[in-house]
């Protein structure tokens, strides 16, 4: 979804068909919500199942560090260290972000973006979501360790409500949209929805007990999304807060999707997500996410689709 947004959703349409494709691809921004729901689900499940074990915190942080830090900091080293001495890597865009590199090394890209009121890191703009993820890791293991299963479910739902309310109030109060989109407190609803599902599914009956209720939850979320979209589209008085409500509605739909994808037995969705191709995509998805924006940002800023259009004779095909 994010690739569709960055490679297609950011292009300039030249006809009605391209305009429709671009509008659809712009929904790829909700791929970040799916990423957060998935992460909250997986991380909370790992923490919940290991909280009685020795070295709970040490084991979690060691494994996360080995999974995330090598690639993240290798990319920063390539951009800020190698980029400073290799002539081919020098350029205005990299020189600009190099002066603010401390924010990236300390997982603060999202904070700088919110302060500036705009995306500030060019080729590294997408690292804001990795910053949110890392901030979540700082406090969530302690929450899981301290809470009983029932308490953790209520804490998760409470944070979901507070995060959504804060975004809706901030939107109506005139807070910069980018701050509402990238700052960690405003993105905890998706992470904690995933965490809620992880704990809910580990109760009596497991996922089999969750799915019937999840269907109704999905219908409610879809109805909320559709109603708010129709209201914003046709009403002359559009509430900015409803855009934030739609984002959380999408996150709830992703919770339902995960519950359905984990179904045992010969379901089409279950087979799809257990397939070899999808497992391979999942295995390398972190690397794909980290590297893709170097290409998509270049294509966007240099309008590469027009060069390709000259080769193939069609802007739509390009």
Tab-separated table of N, CA, C and O in Angstrom, residues 34 197 214 251-263 269 273:
chain	number	residue	atom	x	y	z
A	34	UNK	N	-1.935	-0.180	8.906
A	34	UNK	CA	-1.835	-1.643	8.895
A	34	UNK	C	-0.505	-2.092	9.499
A	34	UNK	O	-0.455	-3.050	10.280
A	197	UNK	N	-5.990	-7.064	20.140
A	197	UNK	CA	-6.332	-8.310	19.457
A	197	UNK	C	-5.432	-9.449	19.926
A	197	UNK	O	-5.895	-10.581	20.118
A	214	UNK	N	-15.583	-10.128	15.832
A	214	UNK	CA	-14.771	-9.306	14.935
A	214	UNK	C	-15.543	-8.939	13.670
A	214	UNK	O	-15.373	-7.853	13.117
A	251	UNK	N	-7.970	1.193	10.851
A	251	UNK	CA	-7.176	0.362	11.758
A	251	UNK	C	-8.013	-0.777	12.321
A	251	UNK	O	-7.536	-1.907	12.456
A	252	UNK	N	-9.277	-0.501	12.645
A	252	UNK	CA	-10.167	-1.553	13.146
A	252	UNK	C	-10.400	-2.600	12.061
A	252	UNK	O	-10.411	-3.813	12.336
A	253	UNK	N	-10.570	-2.161	10.827
A	253	UNK	CA	-10.750	-3.108	9.723
A	253	UNK	C	-9.518	-3.996	9.556
A	253	UNK	O	-9.629	-5.184	9.229
A	254	UNK	N	-8.353	-3.438	9.798
A	254	UNK	CA	-7.134	-4.241	9.713
A	254	UNK	C	-7.087	-5.279	10.833
A	254	UNK	O	-6.548	-6.373	10.652
A	255	UNK	N	-7.623	-4.938	11.999
A	255	UNK	CA	-7.714	-5.912	13.089
A	255	UNK	C	-8.563	-7.104	12.645
A	255	UNK	O	-8.208	-8.271	12.862
A	256	UNK	N	-9.693	-6.810	12.009
A	256	UNK	CA	-10.580	-7.866	11.520
A	256	UNK	C	-9.889	-8.688	10.434
A	256	UNK	O	-10.015	-9.916	10.376
A	257	UNK	N	-9.119	-8.012	9.560
A	257	UNK	CA	-8.385	-8.707	8.506
A	257	UNK	C	-7.387	-9.696	9.101
A	257	UNK	O	-7.274	-10.842	8.638
A	258	UNK	N	-6.669	-9.270	10.128
A	258	UNK	CA	-5.685	-10.159	10.768
A	258	UNK	C	-6.390	-11.367	11.378
A	258	UNK	O	-5.936	-12.507	11.239
A	259	UNK	N	-7.506	-11.119	12.057
A	259	UNK	CA	-8.251	-12.226	12.666
A	259	UNK	C	-8.699	-13.227	11.608
A	259	UNK	O	-8.657	-14.448	11.811
A	260	UNK	N	-9.125	-12.711	10.448
A	260	UNK	CA	-9.570	-13.599	9.369
A	260	UNK	C	-8.392	-14.332	8.723
A	260	UNK	O	-8.484	-15.504	8.372
A	261	UNK	N	-7.269	-13.626	8.578
A	261	UNK	CA	-6.103	-14.226	7.916
A	261	UNK	C	-5.506	-15.366	8.725
A	261	UNK	O	-4.879	-16.270	8.169
A	262	UNK	N	-5.706	-15.338	10.049
A	262	UNK	CA	-5.151	-16.370	10.916
A	262	UNK	C	-6.073	-17.576	11.060
A	262	UNK	O	-5.796	-18.483	11.846
A	263	UNK	N	-7.166	-17.580	10.300
A	263	UNK	CA	-8.110	-18.694	10.383
A	263	UNK	C	-7.432	-19.999	9.985
A	263	UNK	O	-6.694	-20.064	9.008
A	269	UNK	N	-8.449	-16.765	2.306
A	269	UNK	CA	-7.584	-15.749	2.891
A	269	UNK	C	-6.453	-16.376	3.697
A	269	UNK	O	-5.297	-15.937	3.631
A	273	UNK	N	-2.308	-15.936	2.878
A	273	UNK	CA	-1.294	-15.365	3.752
A	273	UNK	C	-0.305	-16.402	4.280
A	273	UNK	O	0.729	-16.035	4.833
